[in-house]
Tab-separated table of C-alpha atoms in Angstrom:
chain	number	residue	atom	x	y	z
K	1	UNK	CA	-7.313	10.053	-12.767
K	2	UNK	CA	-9.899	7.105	-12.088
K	3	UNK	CA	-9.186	3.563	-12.209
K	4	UNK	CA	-11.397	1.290	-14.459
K	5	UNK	CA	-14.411	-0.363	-13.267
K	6	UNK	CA	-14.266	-2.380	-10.273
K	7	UNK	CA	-15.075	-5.707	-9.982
K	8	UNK	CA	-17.312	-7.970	-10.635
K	9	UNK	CA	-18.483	-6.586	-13.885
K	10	UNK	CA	-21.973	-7.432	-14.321
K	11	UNK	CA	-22.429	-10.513	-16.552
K	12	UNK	CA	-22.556	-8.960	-19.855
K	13	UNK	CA	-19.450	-7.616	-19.740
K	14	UNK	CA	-17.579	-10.631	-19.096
K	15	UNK	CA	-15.417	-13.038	-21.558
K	16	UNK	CA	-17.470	-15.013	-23.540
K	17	UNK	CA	-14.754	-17.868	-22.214
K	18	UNK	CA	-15.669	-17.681	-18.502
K	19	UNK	CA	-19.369	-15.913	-18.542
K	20	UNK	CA	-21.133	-18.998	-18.151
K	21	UNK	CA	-19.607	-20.030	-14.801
K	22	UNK	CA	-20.491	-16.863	-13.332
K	23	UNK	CA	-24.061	-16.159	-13.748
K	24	UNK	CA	-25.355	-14.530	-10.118
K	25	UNK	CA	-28.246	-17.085	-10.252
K	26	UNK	CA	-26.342	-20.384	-10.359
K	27	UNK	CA	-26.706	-22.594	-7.681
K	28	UNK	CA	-24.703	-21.709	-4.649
K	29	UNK	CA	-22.556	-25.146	-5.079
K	30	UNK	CA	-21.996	-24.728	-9.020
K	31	UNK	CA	-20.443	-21.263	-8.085
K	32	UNK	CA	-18.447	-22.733	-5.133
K	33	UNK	CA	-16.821	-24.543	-7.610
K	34	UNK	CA	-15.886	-21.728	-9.974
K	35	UNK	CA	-14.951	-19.548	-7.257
K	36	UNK	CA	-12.044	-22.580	-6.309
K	37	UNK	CA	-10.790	-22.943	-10.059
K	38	UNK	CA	-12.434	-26.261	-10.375
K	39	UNK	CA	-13.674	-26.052	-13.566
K	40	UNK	CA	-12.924	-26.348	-17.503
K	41	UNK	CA	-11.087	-23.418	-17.910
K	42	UNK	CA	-7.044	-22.405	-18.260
K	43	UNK	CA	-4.786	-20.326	-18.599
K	44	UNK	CA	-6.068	-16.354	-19.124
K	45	UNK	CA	-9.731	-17.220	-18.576
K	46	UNK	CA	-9.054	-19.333	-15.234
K	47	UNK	CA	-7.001	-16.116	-13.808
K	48	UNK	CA	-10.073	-14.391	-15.194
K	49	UNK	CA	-12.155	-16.232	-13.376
K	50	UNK	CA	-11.138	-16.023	-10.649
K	51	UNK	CA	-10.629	-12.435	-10.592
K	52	UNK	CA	-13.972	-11.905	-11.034
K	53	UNK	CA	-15.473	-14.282	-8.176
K	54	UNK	CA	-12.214	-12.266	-5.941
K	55	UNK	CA	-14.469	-9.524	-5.510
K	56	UNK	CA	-18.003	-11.317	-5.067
K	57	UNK	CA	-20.229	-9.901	-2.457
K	58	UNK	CA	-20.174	-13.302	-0.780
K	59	UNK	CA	-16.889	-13.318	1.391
K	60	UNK	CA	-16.841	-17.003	1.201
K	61	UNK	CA	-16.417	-17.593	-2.360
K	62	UNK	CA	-14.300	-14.285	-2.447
K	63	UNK	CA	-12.014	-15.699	-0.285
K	64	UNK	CA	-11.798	-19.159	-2.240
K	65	UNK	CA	-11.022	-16.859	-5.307
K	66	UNK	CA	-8.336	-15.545	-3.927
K	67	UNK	CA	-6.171	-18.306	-2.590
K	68	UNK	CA	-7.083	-20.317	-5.522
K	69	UNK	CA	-5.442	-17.280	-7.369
K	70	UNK	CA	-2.060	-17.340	-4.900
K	71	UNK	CA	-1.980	-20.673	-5.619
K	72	UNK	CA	-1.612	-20.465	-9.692
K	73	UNK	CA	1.776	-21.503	-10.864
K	74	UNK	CA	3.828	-18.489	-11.376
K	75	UNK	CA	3.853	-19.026	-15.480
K	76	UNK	CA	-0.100	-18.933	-15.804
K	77	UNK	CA	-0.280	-16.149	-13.796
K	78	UNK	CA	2.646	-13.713	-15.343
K	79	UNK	CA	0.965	-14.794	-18.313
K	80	UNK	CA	-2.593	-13.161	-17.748
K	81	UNK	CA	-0.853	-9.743	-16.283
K	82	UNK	CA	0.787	-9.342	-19.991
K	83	UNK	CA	-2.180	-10.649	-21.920
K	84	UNK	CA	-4.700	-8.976	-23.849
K	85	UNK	CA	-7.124	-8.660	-21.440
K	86	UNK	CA	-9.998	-5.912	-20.030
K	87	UNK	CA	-8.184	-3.402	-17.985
K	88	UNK	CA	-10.356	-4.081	-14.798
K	89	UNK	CA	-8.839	-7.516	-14.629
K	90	UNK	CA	-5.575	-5.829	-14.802
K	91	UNK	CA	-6.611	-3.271	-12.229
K	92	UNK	CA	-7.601	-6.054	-9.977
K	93	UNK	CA	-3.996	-7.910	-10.627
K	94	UNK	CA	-2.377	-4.795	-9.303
K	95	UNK	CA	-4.472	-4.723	-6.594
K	96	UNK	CA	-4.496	-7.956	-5.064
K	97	UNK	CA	-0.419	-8.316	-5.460
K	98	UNK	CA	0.682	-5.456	-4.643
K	99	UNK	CA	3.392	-6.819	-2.509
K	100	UNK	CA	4.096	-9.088	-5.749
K	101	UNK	CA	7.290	-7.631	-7.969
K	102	UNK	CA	7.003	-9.685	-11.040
K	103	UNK	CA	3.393	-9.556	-10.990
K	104	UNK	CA	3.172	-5.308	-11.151
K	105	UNK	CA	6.161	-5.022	-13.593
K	106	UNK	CA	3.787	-7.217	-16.155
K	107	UNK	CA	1.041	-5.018	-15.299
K	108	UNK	CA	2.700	-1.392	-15.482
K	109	UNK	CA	4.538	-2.874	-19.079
K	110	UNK	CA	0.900	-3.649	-20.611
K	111	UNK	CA	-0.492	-1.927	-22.939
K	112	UNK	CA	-4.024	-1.984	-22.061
K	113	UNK	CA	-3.577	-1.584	-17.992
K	114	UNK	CA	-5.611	1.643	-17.600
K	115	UNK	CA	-3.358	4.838	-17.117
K	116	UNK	CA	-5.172	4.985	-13.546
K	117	UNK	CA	-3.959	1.835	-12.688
K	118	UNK	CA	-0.375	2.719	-13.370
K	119	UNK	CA	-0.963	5.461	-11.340
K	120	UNK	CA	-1.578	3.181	-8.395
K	121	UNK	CA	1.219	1.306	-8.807
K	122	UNK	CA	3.746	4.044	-9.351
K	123	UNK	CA	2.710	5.657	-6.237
K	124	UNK	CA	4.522	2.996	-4.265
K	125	UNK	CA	6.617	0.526	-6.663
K	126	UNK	CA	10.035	-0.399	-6.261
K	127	UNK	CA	12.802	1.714	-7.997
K	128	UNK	CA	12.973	-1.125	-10.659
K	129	UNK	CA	9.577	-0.931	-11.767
K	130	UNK	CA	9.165	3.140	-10.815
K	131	UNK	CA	12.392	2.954	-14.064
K	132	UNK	CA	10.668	0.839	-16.110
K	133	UNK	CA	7.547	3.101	-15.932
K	134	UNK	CA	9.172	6.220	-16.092
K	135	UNK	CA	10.544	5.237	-19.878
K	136	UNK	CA	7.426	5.384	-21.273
K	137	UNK	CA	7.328	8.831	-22.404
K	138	UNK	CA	3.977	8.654	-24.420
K	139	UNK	CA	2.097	7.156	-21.470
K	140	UNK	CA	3.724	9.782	-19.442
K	141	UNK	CA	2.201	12.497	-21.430
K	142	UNK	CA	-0.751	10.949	-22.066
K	143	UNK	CA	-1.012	10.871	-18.406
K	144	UNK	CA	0.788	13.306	-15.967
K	145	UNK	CA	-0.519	12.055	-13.286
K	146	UNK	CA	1.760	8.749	-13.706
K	147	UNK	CA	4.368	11.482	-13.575
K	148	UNK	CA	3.286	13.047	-10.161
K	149	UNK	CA	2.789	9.766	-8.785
K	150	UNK	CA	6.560	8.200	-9.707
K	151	UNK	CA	7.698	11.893	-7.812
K	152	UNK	CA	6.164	11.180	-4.677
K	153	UNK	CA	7.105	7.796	-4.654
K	154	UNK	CA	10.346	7.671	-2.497
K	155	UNK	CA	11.840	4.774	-4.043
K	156	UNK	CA	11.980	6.858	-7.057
K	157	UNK	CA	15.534	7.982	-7.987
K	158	UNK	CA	16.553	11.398	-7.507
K	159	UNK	CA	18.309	11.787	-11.085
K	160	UNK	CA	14.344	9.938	-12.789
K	161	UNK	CA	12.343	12.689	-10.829
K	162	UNK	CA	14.741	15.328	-12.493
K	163	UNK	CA	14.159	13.613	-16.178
K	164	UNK	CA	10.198	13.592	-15.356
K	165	UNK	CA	10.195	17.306	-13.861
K	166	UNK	CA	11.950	18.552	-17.635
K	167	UNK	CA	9.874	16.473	-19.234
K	168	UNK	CA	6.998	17.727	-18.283
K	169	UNK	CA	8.141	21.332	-18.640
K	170	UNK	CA	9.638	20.524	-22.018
K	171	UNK	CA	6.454	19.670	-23.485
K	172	UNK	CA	4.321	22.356	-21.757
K	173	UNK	CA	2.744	19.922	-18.856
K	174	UNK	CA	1.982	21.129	-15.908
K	175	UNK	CA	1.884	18.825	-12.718
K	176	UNK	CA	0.242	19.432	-9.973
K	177	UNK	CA	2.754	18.994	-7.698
K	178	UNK	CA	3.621	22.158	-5.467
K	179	UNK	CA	7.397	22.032	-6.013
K	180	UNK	CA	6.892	21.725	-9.841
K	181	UNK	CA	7.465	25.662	-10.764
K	182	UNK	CA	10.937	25.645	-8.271
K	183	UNK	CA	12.298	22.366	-9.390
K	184	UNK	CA	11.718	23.418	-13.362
K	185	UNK	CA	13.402	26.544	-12.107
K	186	UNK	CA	16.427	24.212	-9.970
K	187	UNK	CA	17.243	22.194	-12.610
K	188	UNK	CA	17.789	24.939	-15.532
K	189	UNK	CA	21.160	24.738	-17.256
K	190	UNK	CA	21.728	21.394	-15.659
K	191	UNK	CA	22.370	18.406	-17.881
K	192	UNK	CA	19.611	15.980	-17.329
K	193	UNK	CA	20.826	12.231	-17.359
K	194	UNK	CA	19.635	9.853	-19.363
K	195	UNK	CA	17.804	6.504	-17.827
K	196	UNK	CA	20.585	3.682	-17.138
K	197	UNK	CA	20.975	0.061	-15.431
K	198	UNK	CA	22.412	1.591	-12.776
K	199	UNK	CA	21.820	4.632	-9.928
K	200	UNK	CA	23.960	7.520	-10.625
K	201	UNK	CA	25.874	8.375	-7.570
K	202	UNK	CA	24.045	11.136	-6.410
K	203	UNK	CA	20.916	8.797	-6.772
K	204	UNK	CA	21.936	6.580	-3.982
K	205	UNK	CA	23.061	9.440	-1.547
K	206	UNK	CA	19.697	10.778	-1.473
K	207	UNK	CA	18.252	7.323	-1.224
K	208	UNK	CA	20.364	7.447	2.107
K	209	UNK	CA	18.649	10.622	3.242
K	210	UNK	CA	15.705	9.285	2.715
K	211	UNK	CA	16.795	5.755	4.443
K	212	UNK	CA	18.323	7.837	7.466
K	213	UNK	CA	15.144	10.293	7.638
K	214	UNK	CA	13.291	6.862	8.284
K	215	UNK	CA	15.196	5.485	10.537
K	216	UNK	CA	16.377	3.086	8.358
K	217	UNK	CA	19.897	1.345	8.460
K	218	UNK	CA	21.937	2.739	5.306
K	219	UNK	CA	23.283	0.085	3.192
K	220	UNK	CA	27.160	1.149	3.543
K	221	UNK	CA	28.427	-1.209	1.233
K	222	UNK	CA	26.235	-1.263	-1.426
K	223	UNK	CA	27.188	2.878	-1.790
K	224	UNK	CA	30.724	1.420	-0.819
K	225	UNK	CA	30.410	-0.369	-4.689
K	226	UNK	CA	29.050	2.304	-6.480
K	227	UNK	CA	29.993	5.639	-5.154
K	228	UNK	CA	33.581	7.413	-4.423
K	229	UNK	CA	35.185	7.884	-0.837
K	230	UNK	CA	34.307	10.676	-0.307
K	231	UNK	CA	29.618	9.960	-0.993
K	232	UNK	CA	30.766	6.967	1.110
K	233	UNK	CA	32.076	9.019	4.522
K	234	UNK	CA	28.282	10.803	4.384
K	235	UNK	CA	26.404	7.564	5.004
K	236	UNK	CA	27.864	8.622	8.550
K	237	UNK	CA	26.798	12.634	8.647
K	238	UNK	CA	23.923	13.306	10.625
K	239	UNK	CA	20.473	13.935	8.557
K	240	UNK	CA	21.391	17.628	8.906
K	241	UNK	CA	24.950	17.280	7.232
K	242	UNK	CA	23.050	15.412	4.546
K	243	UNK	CA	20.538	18.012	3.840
K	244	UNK	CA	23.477	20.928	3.527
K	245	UNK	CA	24.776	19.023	0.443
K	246	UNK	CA	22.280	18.042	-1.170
K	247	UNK	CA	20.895	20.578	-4.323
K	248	UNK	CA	17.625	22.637	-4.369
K	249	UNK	CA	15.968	20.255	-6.689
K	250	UNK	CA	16.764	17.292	-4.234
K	251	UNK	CA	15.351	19.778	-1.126
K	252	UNK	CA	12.503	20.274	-3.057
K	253	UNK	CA	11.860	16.660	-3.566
K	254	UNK	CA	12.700	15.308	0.011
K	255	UNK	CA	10.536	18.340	1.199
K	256	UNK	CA	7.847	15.836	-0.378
K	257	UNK	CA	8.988	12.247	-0.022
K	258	UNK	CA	10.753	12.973	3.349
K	259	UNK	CA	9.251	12.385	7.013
K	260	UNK	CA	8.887	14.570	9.975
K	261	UNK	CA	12.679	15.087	10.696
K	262	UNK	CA	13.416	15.867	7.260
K	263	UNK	CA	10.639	18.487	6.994
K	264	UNK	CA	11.516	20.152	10.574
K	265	UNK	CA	15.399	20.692	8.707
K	266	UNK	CA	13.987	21.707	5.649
K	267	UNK	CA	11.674	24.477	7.005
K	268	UNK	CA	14.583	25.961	8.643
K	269	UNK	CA	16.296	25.966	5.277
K	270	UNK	CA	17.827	29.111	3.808
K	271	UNK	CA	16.184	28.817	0.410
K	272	UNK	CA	12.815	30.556	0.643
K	273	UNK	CA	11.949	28.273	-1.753
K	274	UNK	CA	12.997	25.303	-0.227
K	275	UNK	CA	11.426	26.355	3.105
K	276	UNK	CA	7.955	26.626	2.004
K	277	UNK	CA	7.841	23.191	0.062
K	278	UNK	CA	8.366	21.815	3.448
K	279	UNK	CA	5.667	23.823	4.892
K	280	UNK	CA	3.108	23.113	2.429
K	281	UNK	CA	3.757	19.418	1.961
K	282	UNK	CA	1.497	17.420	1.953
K	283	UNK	CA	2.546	15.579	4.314
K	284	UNK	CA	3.009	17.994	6.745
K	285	UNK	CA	0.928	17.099	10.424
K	286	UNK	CA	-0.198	19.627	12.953
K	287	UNK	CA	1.875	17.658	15.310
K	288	UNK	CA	5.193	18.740	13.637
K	289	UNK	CA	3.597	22.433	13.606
K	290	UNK	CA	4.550	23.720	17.177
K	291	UNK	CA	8.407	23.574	17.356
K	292	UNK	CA	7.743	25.258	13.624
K	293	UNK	CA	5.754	28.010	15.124
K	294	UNK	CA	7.840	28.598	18.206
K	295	UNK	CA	11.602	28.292	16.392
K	296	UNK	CA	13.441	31.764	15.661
K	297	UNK	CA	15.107	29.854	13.017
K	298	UNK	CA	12.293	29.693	10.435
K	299	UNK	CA	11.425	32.929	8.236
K	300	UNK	CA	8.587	35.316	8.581
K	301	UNK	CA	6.992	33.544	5.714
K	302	UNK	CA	7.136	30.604	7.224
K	303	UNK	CA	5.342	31.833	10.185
K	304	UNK	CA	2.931	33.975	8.498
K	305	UNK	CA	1.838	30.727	6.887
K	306	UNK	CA	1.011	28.674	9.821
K	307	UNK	CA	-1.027	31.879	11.363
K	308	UNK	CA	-3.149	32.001	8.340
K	309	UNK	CA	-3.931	28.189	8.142
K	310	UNK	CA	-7.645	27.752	10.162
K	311	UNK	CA	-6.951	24.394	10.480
K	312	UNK	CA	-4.091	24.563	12.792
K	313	UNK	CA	-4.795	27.799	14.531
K	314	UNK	CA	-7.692	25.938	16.092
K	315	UNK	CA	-4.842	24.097	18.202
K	316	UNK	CA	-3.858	26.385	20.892
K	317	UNK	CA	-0.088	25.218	21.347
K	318	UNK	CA	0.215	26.479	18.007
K	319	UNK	CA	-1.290	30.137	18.682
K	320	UNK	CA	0.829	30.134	22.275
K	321	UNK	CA	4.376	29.375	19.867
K	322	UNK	CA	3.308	32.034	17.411
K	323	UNK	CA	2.625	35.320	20.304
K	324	UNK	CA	5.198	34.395	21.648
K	325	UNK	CA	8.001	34.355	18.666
K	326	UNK	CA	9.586	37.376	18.158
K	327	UNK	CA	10.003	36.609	14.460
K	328	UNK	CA	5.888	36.026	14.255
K	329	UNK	CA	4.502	39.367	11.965
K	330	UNK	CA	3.072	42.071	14.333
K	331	UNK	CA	-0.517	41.425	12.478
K	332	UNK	CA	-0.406	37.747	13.068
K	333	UNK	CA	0.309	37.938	16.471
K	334	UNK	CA	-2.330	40.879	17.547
K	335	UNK	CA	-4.795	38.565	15.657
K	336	UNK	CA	-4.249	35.776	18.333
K	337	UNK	CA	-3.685	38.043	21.802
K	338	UNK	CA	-7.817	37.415	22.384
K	339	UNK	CA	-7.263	33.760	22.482
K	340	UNK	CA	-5.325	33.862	24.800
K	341	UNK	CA	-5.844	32.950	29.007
K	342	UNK	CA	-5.172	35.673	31.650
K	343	UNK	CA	-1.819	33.982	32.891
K	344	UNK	CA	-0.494	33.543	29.176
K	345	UNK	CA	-1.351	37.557	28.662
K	346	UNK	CA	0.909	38.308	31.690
K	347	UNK	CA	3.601	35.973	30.811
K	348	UNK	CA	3.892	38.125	27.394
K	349	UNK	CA	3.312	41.666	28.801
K	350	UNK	CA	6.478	40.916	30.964
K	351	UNK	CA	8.427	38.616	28.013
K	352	UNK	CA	11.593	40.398	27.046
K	353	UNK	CA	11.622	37.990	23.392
K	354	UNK	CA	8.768	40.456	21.940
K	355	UNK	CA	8.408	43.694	21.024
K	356	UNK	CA	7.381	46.476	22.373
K	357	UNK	CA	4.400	46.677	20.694
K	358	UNK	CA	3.163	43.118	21.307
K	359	UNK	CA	4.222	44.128	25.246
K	360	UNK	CA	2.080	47.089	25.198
K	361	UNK	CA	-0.828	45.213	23.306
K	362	UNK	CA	-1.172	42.496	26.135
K	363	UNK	CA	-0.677	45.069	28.828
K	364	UNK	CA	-3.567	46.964	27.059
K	365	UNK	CA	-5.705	44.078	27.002
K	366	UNK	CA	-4.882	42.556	30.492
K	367	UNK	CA	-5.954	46.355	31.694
K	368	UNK	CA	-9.147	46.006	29.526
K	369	UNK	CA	-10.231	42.766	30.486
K	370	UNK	CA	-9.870	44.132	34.620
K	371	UNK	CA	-11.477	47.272	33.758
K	372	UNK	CA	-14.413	44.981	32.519
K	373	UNK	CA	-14.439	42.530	35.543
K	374	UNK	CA	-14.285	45.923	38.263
K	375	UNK	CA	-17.625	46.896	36.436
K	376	UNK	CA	-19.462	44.245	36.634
């Protein structure tokens, strides 16, 4: 989904109210001026205004723009993001205070912010705004893509990216999102709560997985307020503990929004399901591949995988871990033996973690390649 036009629009698209002052051509010290908010105009148009000089090819006047725009009193400024208004302005808004709460909730609420730009800021909002977003089932619809973004977002709430995932499959939407088909499929039968003030419980334990997979101190006593004794005593469980209690839907989900350490749990998982989300994240890097490749833990599917993706079969860590697991398919591993160095080939003629037939392959092919070198 694109985002509106970027700015600066060229001059005929602009407000009548601030075109004048922004004419390409002006003298370099009239548009000085406009660029620092110093002249006749208020309210909308000034935050207009200097939107448009925020993005001016010269960096001087771009960069008056924009402090004269962090300097606007909070009212005029709220005002614009809820106004009637073109939606690159908006776009822009979003853009430029992104780190600004009360300026994104007035931009998400608008009407006439472009669907793309709500896409933006769902991707990485604050669980306040990601709820007031996420109520706007006609936008939703209108847009999936809003939808995919608020489930990717971490800050999301586990029990909002269950509502979104039936919503979507209620009216016939597919996402693209890889989990989609397994989550429609996890949540079946379940009673799907309804948006509220408040987390639900189980919202705020997985916000703690997610806190804990960062690294990130749990707040104790905020799930202290809200949950029961027993949610409370996990804050303390290892990541791993966390993962075993948490549902298929929320493994799918923190297969996505999770990091590394999350993902390297989740692979191992004993849901096939649930195990392959966290191979094919998106997020997944070839760094996290090689413990992957070489555990006996993961599944044959799993493995089979990672031997068929070129990218990260050019990385020959990841080809050693594969020969060399026992739970690697036969083909995959015969696929790789030629990549392999003379030493690594003797290492797995004499391993006693293969098979037999992976023994007699390198054997063969050690035998071959001194056959060759006595010809020469």
């Amino acid at each position: 989904m694109e985002r509106p036009a970027t700015l600066p629009l060229p001059l005929d698209q602009l407000p009548a109210g601030i075109k004048r002052f922004c004419d390409p051509s002006a003298p370099m010290a009239a548009r000085a001026m406009a660029a620092r908010g110093a002249v006749p105009v208020k309210g909308d148009d000034q935050v207009l205004l200097l939107l448009q000089f925020s993005a001016d090819e010269d960096d001087s006047l771009a960069k008056s723009a924009r402090d004269a725009l962090s300097a606007l009193p909070p009212n005029v400024l709220l005002a614009a993001c809820g106004a009637t208004i073109p939606a690159s302005f908006l776009d822009r808004l979003a853009e430029l205070f992104r780190e600004r709460e009360d300026v994104l909730e007035q931009v998400a609420a608008n009407a006439h912010t472009a669907d793309g730009t709500v896409a933006y800021i769902a991707q990485r909002c604050s669980e306040r705004i990601s709820e007031r977003i996420a109520v706007n089932e006609q936008r939703l619809l209108g847009a999936p893509k809003i939808i995919e973004a608020l489930y990717r977002n971490k800050h999301t709430r586990m029990s909002t990216a269950d509502r979104l995932i039936e919503l979507a499959a209620r009216n016939n939407v597919e996402l693209d999102i890889p989990t989609f088909k397994a989550h429609v499929e996890a949540i079946k039968g379940q009673l799907i709560a309804e948006p509220s003030e408040e987390a639900l419980p189980s919202d705020i334990v997985f916000a703690a997985a997610v806190a804990a997979d960062q690294g990130e101190a749990a707040d104790v006593h905020a799930v202290a307020e809200e949950t029961e004794q027993e949610e409370v005593k996990q804050q303390f469980l290892p990541l791993m503990m966390r993962i075993r209690l948490m549902s298929s839907a929320e493994k799918l989900r923190f297969a996505m929004v999770g990091n590394g350490p999350a993902r390297a749990l989740l692979v191992r998982d004993n849901n096939k399901t649930v195990a392959y989300a966290a191979i094919t994240s998106p997020a997944m890097t070839e760094a996290e591949v090689p413990p992957i490749a070489k555990s006996k833990e993961v599944g044959e599917d799993i493995l089979r995988y990672i031997g068929n993706n070129r990218q990260w079969t050019k990385n020959h860590e990841i080809k050693h871990a594969l020969v060399f697991n026992s739970k690697t398919p036969v083909g995959i591993t015969l696929r790789f033996l030629p990549h392999l160095r003379d030493a690594e080939l003797k290492e797995l003629s004499r391993s006693k973690g293969v098979s037999a037939s992976v023994k007699s392959a390198a054997t063969g092919r050690l035998q071959a390649k001194e056959k060759k070198e006595k010809g020469k």
